[in-house]
Structures are given as C-alpha cells and as structure tokens.
Tab-separated table of C-alpha atoms in Angstrom:
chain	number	residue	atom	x	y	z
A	1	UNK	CA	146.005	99.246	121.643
A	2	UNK	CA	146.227	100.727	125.514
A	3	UNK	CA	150.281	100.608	124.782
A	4	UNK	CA	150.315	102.159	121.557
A	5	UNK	CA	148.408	104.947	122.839
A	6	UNK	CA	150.317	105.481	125.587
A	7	UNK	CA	153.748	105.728	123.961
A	8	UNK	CA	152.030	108.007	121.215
A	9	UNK	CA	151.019	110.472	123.676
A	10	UNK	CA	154.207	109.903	125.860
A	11	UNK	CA	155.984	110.860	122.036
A	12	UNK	CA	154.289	113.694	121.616
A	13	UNK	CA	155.231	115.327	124.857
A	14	UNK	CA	158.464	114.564	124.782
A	15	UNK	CA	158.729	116.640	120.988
A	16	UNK	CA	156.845	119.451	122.610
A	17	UNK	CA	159.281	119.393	125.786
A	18	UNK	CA	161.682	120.032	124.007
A	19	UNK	CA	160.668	122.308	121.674
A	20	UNK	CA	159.707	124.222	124.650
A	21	UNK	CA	163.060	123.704	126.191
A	22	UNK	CA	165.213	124.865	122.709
A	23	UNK	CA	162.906	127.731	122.575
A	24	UNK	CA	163.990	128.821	126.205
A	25	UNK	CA	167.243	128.795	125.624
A	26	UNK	CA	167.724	130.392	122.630
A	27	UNK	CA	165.615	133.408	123.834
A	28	UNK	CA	167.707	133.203	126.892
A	29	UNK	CA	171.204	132.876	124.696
A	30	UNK	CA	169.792	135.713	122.220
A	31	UNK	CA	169.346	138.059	125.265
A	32	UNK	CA	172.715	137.482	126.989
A	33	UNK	CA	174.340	137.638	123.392
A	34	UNK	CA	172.827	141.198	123.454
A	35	UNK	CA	174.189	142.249	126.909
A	36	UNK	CA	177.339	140.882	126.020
A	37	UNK	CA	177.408	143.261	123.205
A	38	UNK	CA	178.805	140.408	120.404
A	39	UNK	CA	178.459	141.321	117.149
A	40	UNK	CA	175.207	141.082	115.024
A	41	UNK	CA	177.142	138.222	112.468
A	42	UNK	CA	177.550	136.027	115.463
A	43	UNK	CA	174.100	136.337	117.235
A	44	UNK	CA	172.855	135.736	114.006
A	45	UNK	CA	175.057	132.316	113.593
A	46	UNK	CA	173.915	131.561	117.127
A	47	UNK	CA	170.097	131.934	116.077
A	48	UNK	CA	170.466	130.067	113.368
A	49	UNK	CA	172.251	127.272	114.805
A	50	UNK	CA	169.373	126.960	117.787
A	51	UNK	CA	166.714	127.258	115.088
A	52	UNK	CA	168.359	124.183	113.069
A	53	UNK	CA	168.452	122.206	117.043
C-alpha cells in the first residue's frame, strides 16, 4: 500500500510538471512568434500544435 501511494503521487507530479513545463513554452513560443512578426495562420498552427502536446 506504502508503494502504491508513492508512485501515485510521484504520477501525479510528473503530469502536472509537465503541464507546467508545455504551458511555459508555448507562452514563451507565442511571444517570440509575435516579435518575430510571423503571420497570424502560423502562430495559430503553432498554438494549436502545443495545445494538442
């Protein structure tokens, strides 16, 4: 029971890690997109491709 409770928690951070992590970096990709000055039909791919990740 101690083990199964440890990997369930030790799951559970690692989905929220990287949740955390994708959501970084695609705020982060979004804003350099922008500076760049691509066009709206690509940052659009790109948001949609990080909200799929």
């Amino acid at each position: 029971m101690n083990y199964f409770f440890f990997y369930f928690t030790y799951f559970i951070l690692l989905i929220l890690f990287y949740f955390i992590l994708f959501f970084v970096l695609n705020r982060v990709l979004i804003i350099l997109l922008n500076q760049v000055n691509i066009l709206n039909r690509n940052n659009f791919n790109f948001k949609f491709l990080f909200f799929i990740l």
